[in-house]
Coordinates of C-alpha atoms and ligand atoms in Angstrom, one line a residue:
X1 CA 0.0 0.0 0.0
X2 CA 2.6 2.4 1.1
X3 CA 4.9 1.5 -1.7
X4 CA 2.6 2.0 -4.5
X5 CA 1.4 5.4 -2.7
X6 CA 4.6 6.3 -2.8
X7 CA 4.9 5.2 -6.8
X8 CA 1.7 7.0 -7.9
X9 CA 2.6 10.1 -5.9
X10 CA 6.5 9.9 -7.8
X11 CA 4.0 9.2 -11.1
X12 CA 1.6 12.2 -10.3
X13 CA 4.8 14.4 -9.9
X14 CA 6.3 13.1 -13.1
X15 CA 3.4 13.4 -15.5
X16 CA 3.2 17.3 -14.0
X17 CA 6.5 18.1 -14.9
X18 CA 6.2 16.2 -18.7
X19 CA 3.4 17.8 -19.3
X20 CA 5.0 21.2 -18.1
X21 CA 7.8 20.1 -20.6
X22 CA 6.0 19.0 -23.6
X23 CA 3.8 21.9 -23.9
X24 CA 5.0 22.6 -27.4
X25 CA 5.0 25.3 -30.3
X26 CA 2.8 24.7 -32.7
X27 CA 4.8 23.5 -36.0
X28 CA 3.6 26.7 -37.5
X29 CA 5.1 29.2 -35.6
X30 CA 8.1 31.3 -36.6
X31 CA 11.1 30.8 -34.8
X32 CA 13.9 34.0 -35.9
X33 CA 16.6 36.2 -35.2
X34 CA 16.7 39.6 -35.7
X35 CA 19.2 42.1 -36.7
X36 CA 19.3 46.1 -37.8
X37 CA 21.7 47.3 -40.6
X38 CA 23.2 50.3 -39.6
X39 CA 24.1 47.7 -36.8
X40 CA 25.7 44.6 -39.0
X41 CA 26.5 45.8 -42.3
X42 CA 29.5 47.8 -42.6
X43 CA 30.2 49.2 -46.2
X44 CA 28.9 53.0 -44.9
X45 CA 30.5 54.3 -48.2
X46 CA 30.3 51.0 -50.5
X47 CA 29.3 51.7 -54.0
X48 CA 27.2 54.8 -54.4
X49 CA 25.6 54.6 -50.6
X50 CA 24.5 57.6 -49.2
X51 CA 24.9 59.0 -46.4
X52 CA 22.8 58.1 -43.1
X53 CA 21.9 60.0 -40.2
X54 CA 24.1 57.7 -38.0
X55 CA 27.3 58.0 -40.6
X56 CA 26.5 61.5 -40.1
X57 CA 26.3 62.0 -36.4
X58 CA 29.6 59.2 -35.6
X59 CA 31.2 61.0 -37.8
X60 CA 31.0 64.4 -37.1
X61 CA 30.6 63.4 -33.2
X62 CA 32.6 60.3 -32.1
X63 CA 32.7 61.1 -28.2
X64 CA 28.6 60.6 -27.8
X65 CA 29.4 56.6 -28.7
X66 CA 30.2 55.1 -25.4
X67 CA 34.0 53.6 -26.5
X68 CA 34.2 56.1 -29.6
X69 CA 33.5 53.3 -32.3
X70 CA 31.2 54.1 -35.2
X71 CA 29.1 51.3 -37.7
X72 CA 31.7 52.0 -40.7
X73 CA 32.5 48.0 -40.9
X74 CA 30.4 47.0 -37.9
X75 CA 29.9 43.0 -38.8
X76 CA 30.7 43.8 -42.0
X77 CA 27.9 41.7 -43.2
X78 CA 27.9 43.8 -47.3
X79 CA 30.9 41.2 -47.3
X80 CA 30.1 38.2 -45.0
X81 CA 25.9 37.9 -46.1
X82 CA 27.0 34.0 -46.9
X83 CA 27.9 33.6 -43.5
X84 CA 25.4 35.1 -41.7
X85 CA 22.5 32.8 -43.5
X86 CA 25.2 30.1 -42.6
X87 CA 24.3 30.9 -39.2
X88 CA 20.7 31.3 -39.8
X89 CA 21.2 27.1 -41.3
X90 CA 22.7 26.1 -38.4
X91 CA 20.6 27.5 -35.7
X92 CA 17.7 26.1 -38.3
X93 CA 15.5 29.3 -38.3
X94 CA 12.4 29.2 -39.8
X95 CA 12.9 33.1 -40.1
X96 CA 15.1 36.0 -40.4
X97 CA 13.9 39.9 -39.8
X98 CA 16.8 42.3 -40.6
X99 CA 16.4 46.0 -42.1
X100 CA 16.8 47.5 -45.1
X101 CA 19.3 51.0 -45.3
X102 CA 17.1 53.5 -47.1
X103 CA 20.6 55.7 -48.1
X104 CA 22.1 52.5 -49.6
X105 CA 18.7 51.8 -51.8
X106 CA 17.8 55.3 -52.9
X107 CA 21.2 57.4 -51.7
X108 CA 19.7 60.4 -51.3
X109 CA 16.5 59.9 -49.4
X110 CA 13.7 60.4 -52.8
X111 CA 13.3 57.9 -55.4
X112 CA 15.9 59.2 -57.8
X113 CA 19.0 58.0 -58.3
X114 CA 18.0 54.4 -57.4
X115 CA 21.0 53.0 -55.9
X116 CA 21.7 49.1 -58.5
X117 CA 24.3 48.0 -56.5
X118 CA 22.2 48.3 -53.3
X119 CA 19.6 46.7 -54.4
X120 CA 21.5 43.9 -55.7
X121 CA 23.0 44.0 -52.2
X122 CA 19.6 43.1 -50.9
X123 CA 18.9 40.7 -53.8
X124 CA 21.6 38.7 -52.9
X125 CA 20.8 38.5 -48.8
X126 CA 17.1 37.5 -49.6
X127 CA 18.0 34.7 -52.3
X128 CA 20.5 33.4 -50.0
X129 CA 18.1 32.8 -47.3
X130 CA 15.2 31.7 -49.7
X131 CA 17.6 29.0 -50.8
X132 CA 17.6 27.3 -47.7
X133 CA 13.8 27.6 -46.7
X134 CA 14.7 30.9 -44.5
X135 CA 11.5 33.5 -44.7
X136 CA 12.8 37.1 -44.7
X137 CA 11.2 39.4 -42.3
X138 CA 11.9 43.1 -43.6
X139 CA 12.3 46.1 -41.5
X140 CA 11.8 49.1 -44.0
X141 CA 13.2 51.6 -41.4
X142 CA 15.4 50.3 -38.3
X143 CA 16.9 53.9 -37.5
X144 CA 19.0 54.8 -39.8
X145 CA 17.1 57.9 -41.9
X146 CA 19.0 59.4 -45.4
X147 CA 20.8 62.5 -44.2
X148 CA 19.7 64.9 -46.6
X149 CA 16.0 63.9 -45.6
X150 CA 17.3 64.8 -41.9
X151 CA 18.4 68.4 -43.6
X152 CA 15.0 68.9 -44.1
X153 CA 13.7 68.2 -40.8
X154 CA 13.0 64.1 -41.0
X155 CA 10.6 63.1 -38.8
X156 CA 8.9 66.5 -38.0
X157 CA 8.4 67.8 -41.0
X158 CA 5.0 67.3 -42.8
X159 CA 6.2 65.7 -45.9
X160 CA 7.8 63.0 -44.2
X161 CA 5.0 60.3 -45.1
X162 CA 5.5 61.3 -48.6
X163 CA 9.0 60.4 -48.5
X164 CA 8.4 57.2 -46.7
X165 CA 5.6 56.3 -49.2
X166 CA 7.7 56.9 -52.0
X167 CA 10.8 54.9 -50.4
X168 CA 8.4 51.8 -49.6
X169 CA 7.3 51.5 -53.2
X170 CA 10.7 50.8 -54.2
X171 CA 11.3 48.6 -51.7
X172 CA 8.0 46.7 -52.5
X173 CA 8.8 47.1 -56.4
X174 CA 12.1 45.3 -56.2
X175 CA 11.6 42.7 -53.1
X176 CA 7.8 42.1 -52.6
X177 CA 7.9 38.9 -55.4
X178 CA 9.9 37.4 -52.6
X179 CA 9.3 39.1 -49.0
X180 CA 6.0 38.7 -47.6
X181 CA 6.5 39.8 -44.3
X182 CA 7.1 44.0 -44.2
X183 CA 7.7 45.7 -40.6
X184 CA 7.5 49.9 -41.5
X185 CA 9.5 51.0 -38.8
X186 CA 11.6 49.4 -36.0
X187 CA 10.1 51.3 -32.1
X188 CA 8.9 54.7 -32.8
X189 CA 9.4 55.5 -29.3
X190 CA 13.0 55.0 -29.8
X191 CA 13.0 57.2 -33.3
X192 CA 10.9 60.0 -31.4
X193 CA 11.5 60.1 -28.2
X194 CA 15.1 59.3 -28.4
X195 CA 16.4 60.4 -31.8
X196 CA 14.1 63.8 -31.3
X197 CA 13.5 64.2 -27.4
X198 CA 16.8 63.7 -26.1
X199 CA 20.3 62.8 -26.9
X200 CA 20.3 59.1 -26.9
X201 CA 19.6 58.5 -30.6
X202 CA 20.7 60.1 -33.6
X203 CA 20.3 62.7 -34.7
X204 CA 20.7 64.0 -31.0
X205 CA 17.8 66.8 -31.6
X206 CA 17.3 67.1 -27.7
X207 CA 13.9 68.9 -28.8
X208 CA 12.1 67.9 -25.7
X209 CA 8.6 67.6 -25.4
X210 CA 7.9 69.2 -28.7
X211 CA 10.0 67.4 -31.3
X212 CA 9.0 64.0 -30.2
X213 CA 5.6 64.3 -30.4
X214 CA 6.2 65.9 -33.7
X215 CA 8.0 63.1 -34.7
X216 CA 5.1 60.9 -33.4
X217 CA 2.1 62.3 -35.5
X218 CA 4.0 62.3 -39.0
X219 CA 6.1 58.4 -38.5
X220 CA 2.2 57.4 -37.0
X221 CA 1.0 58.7 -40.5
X222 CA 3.9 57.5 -42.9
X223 CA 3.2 54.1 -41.4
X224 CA -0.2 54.1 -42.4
X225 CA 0.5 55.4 -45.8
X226 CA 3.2 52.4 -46.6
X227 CA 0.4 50.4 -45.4
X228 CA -2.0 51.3 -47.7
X229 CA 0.0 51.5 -50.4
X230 CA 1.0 47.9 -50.1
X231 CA -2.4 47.2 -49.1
X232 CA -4.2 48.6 -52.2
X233 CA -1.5 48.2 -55.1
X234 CA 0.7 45.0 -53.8
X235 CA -1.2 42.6 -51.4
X236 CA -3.7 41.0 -54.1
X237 CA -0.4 40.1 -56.3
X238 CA 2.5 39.5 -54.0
X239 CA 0.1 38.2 -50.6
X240 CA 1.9 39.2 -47.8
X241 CA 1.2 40.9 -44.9
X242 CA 2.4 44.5 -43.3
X243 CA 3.0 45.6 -39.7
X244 CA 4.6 47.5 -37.5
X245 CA 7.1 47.2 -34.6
X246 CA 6.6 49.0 -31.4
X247 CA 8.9 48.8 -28.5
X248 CA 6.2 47.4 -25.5
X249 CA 8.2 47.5 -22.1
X250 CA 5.8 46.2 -19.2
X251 CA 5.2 49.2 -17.2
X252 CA 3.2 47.9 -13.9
X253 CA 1.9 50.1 -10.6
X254 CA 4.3 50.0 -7.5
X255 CA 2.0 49.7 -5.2
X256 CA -1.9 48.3 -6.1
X257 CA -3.6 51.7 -5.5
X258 CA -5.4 53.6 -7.4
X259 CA -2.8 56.0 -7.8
X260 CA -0.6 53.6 -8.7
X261 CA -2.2 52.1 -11.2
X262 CA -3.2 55.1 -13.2
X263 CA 0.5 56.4 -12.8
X264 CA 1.4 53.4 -14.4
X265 CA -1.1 53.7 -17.4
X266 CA 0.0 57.0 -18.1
X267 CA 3.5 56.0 -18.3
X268 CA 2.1 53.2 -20.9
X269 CA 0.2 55.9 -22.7
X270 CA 3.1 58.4 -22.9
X271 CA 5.7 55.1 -23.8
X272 CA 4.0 52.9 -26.4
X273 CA 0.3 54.5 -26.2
X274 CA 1.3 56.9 -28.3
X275 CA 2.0 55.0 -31.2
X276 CA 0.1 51.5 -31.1
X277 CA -3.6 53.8 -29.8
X278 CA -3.8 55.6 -33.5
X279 CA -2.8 52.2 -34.8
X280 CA -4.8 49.5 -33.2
X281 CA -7.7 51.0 -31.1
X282 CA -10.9 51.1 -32.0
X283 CA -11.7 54.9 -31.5
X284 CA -8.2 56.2 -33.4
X285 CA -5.9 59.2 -32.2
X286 CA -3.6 59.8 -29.2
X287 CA -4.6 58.3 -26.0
X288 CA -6.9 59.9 -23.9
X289 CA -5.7 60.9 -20.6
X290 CA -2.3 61.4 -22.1
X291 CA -3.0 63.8 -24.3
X292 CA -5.7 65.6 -21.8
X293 CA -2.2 65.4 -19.8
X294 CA -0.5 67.5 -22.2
X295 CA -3.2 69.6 -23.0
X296 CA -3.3 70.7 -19.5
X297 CA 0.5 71.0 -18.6
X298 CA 0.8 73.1 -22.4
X299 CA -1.7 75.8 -21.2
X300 CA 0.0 76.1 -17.6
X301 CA 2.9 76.5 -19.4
X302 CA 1.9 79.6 -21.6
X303 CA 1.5 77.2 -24.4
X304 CA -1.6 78.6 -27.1
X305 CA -1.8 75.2 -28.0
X306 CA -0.8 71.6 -27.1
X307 CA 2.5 70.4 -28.2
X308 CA 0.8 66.7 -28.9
X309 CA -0.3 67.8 -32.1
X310 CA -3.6 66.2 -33.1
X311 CA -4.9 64.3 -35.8
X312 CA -7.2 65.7 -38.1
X313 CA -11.0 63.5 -38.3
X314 CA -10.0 62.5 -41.7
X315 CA -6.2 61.5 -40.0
X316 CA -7.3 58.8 -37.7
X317 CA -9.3 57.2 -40.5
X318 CA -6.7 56.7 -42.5
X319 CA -4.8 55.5 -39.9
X320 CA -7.4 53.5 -37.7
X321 CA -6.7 49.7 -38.6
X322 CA -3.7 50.0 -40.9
X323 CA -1.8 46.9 -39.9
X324 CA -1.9 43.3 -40.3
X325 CA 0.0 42.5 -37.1
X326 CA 1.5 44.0 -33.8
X327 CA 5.4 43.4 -33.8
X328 CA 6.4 43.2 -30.5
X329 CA 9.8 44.2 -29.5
X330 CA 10.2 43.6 -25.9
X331 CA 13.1 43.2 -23.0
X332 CA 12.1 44.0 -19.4
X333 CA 9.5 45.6 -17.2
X334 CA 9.4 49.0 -14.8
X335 CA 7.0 50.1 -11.5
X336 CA 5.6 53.0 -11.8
X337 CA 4.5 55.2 -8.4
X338 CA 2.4 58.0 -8.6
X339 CA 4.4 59.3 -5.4
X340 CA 8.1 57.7 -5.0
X341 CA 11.1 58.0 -6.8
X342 CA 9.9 60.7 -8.5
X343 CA 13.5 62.5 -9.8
X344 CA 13.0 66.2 -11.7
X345 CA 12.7 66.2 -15.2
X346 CA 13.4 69.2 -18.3
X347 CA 10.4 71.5 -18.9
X348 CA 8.8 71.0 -21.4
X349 CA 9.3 67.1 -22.1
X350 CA 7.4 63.9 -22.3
X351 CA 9.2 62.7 -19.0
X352 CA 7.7 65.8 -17.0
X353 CA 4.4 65.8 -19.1
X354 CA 4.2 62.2 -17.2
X355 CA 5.2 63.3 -13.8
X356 CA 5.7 59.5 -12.5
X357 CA 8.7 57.6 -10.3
X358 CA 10.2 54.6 -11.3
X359 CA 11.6 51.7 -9.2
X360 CA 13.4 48.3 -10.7
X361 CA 13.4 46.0 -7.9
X362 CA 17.2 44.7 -7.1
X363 CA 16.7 41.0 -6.9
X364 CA 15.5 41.4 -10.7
X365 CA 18.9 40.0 -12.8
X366 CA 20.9 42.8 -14.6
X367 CA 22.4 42.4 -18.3
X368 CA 25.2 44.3 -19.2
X369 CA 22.8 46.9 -20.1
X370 CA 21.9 49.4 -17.5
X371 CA 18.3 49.6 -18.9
X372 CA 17.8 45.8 -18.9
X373 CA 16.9 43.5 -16.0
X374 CA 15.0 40.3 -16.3
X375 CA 11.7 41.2 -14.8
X376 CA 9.1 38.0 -13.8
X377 CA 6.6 37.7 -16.6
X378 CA 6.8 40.8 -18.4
X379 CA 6.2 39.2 -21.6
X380 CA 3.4 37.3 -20.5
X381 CA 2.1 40.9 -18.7
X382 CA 2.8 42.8 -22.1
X383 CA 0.7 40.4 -24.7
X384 CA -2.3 39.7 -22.2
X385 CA -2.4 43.7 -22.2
X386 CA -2.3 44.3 -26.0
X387 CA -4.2 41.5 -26.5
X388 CA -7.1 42.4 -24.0
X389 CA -6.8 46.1 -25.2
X390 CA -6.2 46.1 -29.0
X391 CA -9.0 43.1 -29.6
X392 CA -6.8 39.8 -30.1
X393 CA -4.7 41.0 -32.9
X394 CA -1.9 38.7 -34.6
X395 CA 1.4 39.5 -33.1
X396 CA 5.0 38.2 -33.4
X397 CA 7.8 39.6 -30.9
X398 CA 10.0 40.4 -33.3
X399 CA 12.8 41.3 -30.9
X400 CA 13.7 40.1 -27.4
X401 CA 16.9 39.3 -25.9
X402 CA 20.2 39.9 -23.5
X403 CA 23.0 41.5 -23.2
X404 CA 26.5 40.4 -21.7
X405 CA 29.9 42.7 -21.1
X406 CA 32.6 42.1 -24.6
X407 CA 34.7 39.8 -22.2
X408 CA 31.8 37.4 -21.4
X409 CA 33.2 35.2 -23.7
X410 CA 31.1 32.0 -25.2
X411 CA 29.5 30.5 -22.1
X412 CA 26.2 32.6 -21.4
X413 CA 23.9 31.0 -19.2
X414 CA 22.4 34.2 -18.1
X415 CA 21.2 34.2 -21.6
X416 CA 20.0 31.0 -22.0
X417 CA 18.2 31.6 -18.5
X418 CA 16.3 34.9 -20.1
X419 CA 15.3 32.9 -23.4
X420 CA 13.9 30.1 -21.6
X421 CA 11.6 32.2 -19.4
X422 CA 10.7 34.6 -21.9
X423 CA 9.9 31.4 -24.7
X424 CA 8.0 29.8 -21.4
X425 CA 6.1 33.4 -21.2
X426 CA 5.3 32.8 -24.8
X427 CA 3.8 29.8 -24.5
X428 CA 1.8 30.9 -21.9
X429 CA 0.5 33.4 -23.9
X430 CA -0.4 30.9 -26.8
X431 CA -2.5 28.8 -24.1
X432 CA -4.2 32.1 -22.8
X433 CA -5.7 32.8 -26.6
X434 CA -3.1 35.4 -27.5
X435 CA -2.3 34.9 -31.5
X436 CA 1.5 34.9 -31.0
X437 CA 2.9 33.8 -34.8
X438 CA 6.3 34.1 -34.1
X439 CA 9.4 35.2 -32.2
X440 CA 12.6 36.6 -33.1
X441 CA 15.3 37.0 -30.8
X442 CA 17.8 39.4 -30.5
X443 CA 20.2 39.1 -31.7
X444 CA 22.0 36.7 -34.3
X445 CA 25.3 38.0 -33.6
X446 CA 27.0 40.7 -31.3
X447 CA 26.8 44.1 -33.5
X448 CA 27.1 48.0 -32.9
X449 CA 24.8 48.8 -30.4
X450 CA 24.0 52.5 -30.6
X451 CA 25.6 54.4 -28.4
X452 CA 27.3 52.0 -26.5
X453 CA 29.1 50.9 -29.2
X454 CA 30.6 47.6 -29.1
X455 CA 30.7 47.8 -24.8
X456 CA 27.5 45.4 -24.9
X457 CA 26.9 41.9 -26.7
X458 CA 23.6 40.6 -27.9
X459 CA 24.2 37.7 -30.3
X460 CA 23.7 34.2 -30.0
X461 CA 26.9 34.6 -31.9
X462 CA 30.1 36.1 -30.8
X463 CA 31.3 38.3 -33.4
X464 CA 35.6 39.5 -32.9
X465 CA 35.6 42.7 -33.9
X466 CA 39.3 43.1 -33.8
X467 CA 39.8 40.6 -36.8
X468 CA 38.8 42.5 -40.0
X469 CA 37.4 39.3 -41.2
X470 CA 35.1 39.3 -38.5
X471 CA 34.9 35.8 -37.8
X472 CA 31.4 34.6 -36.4
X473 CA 31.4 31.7 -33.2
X474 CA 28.8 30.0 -31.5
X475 CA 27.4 30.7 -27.8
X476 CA 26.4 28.2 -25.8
X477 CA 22.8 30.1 -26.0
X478 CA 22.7 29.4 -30.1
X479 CA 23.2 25.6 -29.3
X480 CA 20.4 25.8 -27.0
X481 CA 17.9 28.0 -29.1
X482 CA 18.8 25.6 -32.3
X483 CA 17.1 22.8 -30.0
X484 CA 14.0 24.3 -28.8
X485 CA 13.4 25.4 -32.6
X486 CA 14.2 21.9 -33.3
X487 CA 12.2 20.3 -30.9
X488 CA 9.7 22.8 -30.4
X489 CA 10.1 22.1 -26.6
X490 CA 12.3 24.1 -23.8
X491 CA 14.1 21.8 -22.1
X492 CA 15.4 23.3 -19.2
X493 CA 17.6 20.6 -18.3
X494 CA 19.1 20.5 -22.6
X495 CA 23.1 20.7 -22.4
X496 CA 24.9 21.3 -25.2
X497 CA 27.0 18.0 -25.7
X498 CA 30.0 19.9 -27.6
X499 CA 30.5 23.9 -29.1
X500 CA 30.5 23.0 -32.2
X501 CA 28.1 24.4 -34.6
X502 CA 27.2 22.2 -38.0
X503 CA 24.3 22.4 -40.2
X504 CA 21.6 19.7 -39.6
X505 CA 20.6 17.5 -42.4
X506 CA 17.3 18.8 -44.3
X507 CA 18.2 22.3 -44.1
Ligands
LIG601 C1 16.2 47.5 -29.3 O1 15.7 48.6 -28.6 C2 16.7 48.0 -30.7 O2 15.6 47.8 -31.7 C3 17.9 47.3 -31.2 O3 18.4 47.9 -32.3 C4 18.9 47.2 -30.1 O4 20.2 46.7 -30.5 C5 18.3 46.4 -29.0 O5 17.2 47.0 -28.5 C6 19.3 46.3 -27.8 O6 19.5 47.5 -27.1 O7 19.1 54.2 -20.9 O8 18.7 56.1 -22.3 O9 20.4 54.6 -22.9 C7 15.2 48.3 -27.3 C8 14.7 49.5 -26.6 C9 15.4 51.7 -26.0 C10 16.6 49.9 -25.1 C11 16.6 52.6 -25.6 C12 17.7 50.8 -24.7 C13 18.4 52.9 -24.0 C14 17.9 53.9 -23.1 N1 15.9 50.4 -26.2 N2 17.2 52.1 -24.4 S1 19.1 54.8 -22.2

């Protein structure tokens, strides 16, 4: 009796944890990496490529990149594009998102000269992949905006859709017989806020609390034109789908108050609101209380009018709806208190329009990155939120992922730690109803990040920048994300039996 209680309790415990592991992705889903190209490619001058905004600002301002380094050869992937779909063989993606440079495909912003060798640059990448079953996932804009289209004001002035409508045709022209997945841009919050409301992105504008919502109306409204274009004059022919990427940090209340909580939605509002409400909610426009928020602190501050511009009627029609998925890019999670930590912020700016504290909790893991802590079910908190509040639309998280310091070397079980929770989260997610397609992690191989130059790794591949070949090596996290997209199971307990990398049969 005792004996086989004992059995059937050892039983119980064991089916629990196989079912636990076997919970599988469906054979459907998209398992990627992602990349960016001012971040991999190299070749800034190759051929008749124009100049960038981020040419432009390392260039002309080294000392704002953390160790002074710049994206001139960066992975130097205009020479090593083989390789890199090598890598995508041997992980065995079923996907690949990278970006397209709009100064390397039409040098000078507009649609004439179109740049041949670019495009044939491009041409080569996607048939390479294509050869060995790998779907390309295109990015038209990940950052990296034609210079002499920053001359004239980018992002803030009003012609900017125009531009970006004109620069998507192309793109569709030449690649849509092949790509059927388009992403417009890569994290407006990260082009606006950043690139226009401070100094953390080029091109440094620093115009606070006015530029960034600037920004934010016109990239909101070249989005929707790309999509409609496609939409109307290249869906019924070439069949594939167009989205866009938002950058979705989970933003939850310190404390569960009331307070609390409607700090926290705010911050959400004012973070990712601002983009994905126009986009994906039913009514159209900024949100609500965030632009009542604005409103408000505009007028106290001798303003005639807001500086959230609005959208005209006609606007959030046209915008309302334009996407065939939500791209997800996400990496950690904040708490937000209507009351502590509160730290002053420049008037005018989105950061004081908010008025909110911010607290990370110190048991939370910290990457390399000083942004970037693995937070308990962020991903999980971020798609049941979207989901709930954007009607169950199809969504892929087309970036997630961790960073270790340059010295970290190929052993990264921090990594591998933060890919199987999040890939748990994801599943999760699947069984809660959310329509998760796919997930991309970031990133294939370690690249120029921004403006911390080469100081912080993200790839499942170690990349030596000192060698000018730029050789390419496996971490033990790419071993161990090449058997979960195998298996379509995590299994925790999966050790890599050696570090070297081949390509599996079938591929
Ligand atoms: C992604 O952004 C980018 O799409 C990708 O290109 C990048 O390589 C990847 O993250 C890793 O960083 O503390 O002021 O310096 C993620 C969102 C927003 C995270 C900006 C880093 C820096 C803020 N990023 N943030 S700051």
């Amino acid at each position: 009796m005792k004996v086989a209680l004992v059995l059937s309790v050892i039983a119980l415990g064991c089916s629990a944890l196989v079912t636990k592991q076997e919970r599988r992705f469906p054979d459907d889903f998209l398992f990627g990496t992602a990349t960016a190209s001012y971040q991999i490619e190299g070749g800034w001058n190759a051929d008749d490529k124009g100049e960038n905004i981020w040419d432009h600002m390392t260039h002309n301002h080294p000392n704002v990149i953390k160790d002074g380094s710049n994206g001139d050869v960066a992975a130097d992937t205009y020479h090593n594009y083989k390789r890199d779909v090598e890598m995508m063989r041997e992980l065995g993606l079923d996907a690949y998102r990278f970006s397209l440079s709009w100064s390397r495909i039409l040098p000078d912003g507009l649609s004439n000269p179109v740049s041949a060798a670019g495009i044939a640059f491009y041409n080569n990448y996607i048939d390479e992949m294509l050869k060995y079953g790998i779907t390309p996932m295109v990015t038209l804009y990940h950052w990296d905006l034609p210079q002499k289209l920053q001359d004239l004001g980018g992002f803030a002035n009003p012609l900017f859709p125009d531009w970006f409508e004109e620069y998507a045709r192309v793109v569709y022209d030449n690649f849509g017989d092949r790509v059927k997945h388009w992403i417009t841009f890569n994290e407006p919050r990260e082009i606006c806020l950043e690139g226009y409301g401070s100094t953390t992105k080029a091109p440094i504008l620093n115009a606070t609390g006015i530029g960034s919502y600037l920004c934010a109306k016109y990239l909101v409204l070249a989005h929707a034109k790309a999509y409609h274009l496609y939409n109307n004059e290249y869906k019924s022919s070439q069949g594939g789908e167009c989205g866009i990427t938002i950058s979705v940090n989970w933003f939850g209340p310190l404390t569960d108050t009331e307070e609390d909580r409607f700090a926290a939605e705010i911050r959400r509002q004012a973070e990712w609101g601002l983009y994905a409400e126009p986009i994906f909610s039913e009514q159209g426009g900024f949100p609500k209380e965030f632009t009542e928020r604005v409103a408000q602190k505009s007028a106290e501050q001798g303003y005639r009018s807001s500086r959230l511009p609005e959208f005209t009627e006609e606007e959030k029609q046209f915008v309302r709806g334009a996407s065939d998925f939500f791209g997800v890019n996400h990496y950690t999670a904040y708490l937000i208190s209507a009351t502590e930590h509160i730290t002053q912020n420049v008037v005018p700016s989105l950061y004081d329009d908010v008025g909110v504290g911010v607290y990370v909790p110190e048991e939370w893991p910290q990457s390399a990155s000083s942004w970037l802590t693995e937070s308990p079910d962020s991903i999980l908190n971020v798609l049941n939120h979207l989901n709930q509040k954007y009607n169950n639309p199809k969504f892929y998280i087309t970036e997630n992922g961790w960073s270790s310091p340059p010295s970290s070397g190929l052993i990264d079980d921090d990594r591998i730690r933060y890919y199987r929770a999040a890939l748990e989260n994801c599943l999760d997610a699947i069984d809660a109803g959310v329509r998760l397609q796919g997930y991309m992690a970031w990133s294939l191989m370690d690249n120029f990040e921004w403006m911390e130059g080469l100081t912080e790794r993200f790839g499942l591949y170690h990349v030596d920048f000192e060698d000018p070949l730029r050789p390419r090596t496996a971490r033990k996290s790419a071993f161990v994300y090449k058997e979960i997209i195998k298996t379509r199971v995590i299994d925790h307990s999966y050790e890599p039996a050696t570090m070297t990398m081949t390509i599996d049969e079938g591929r």
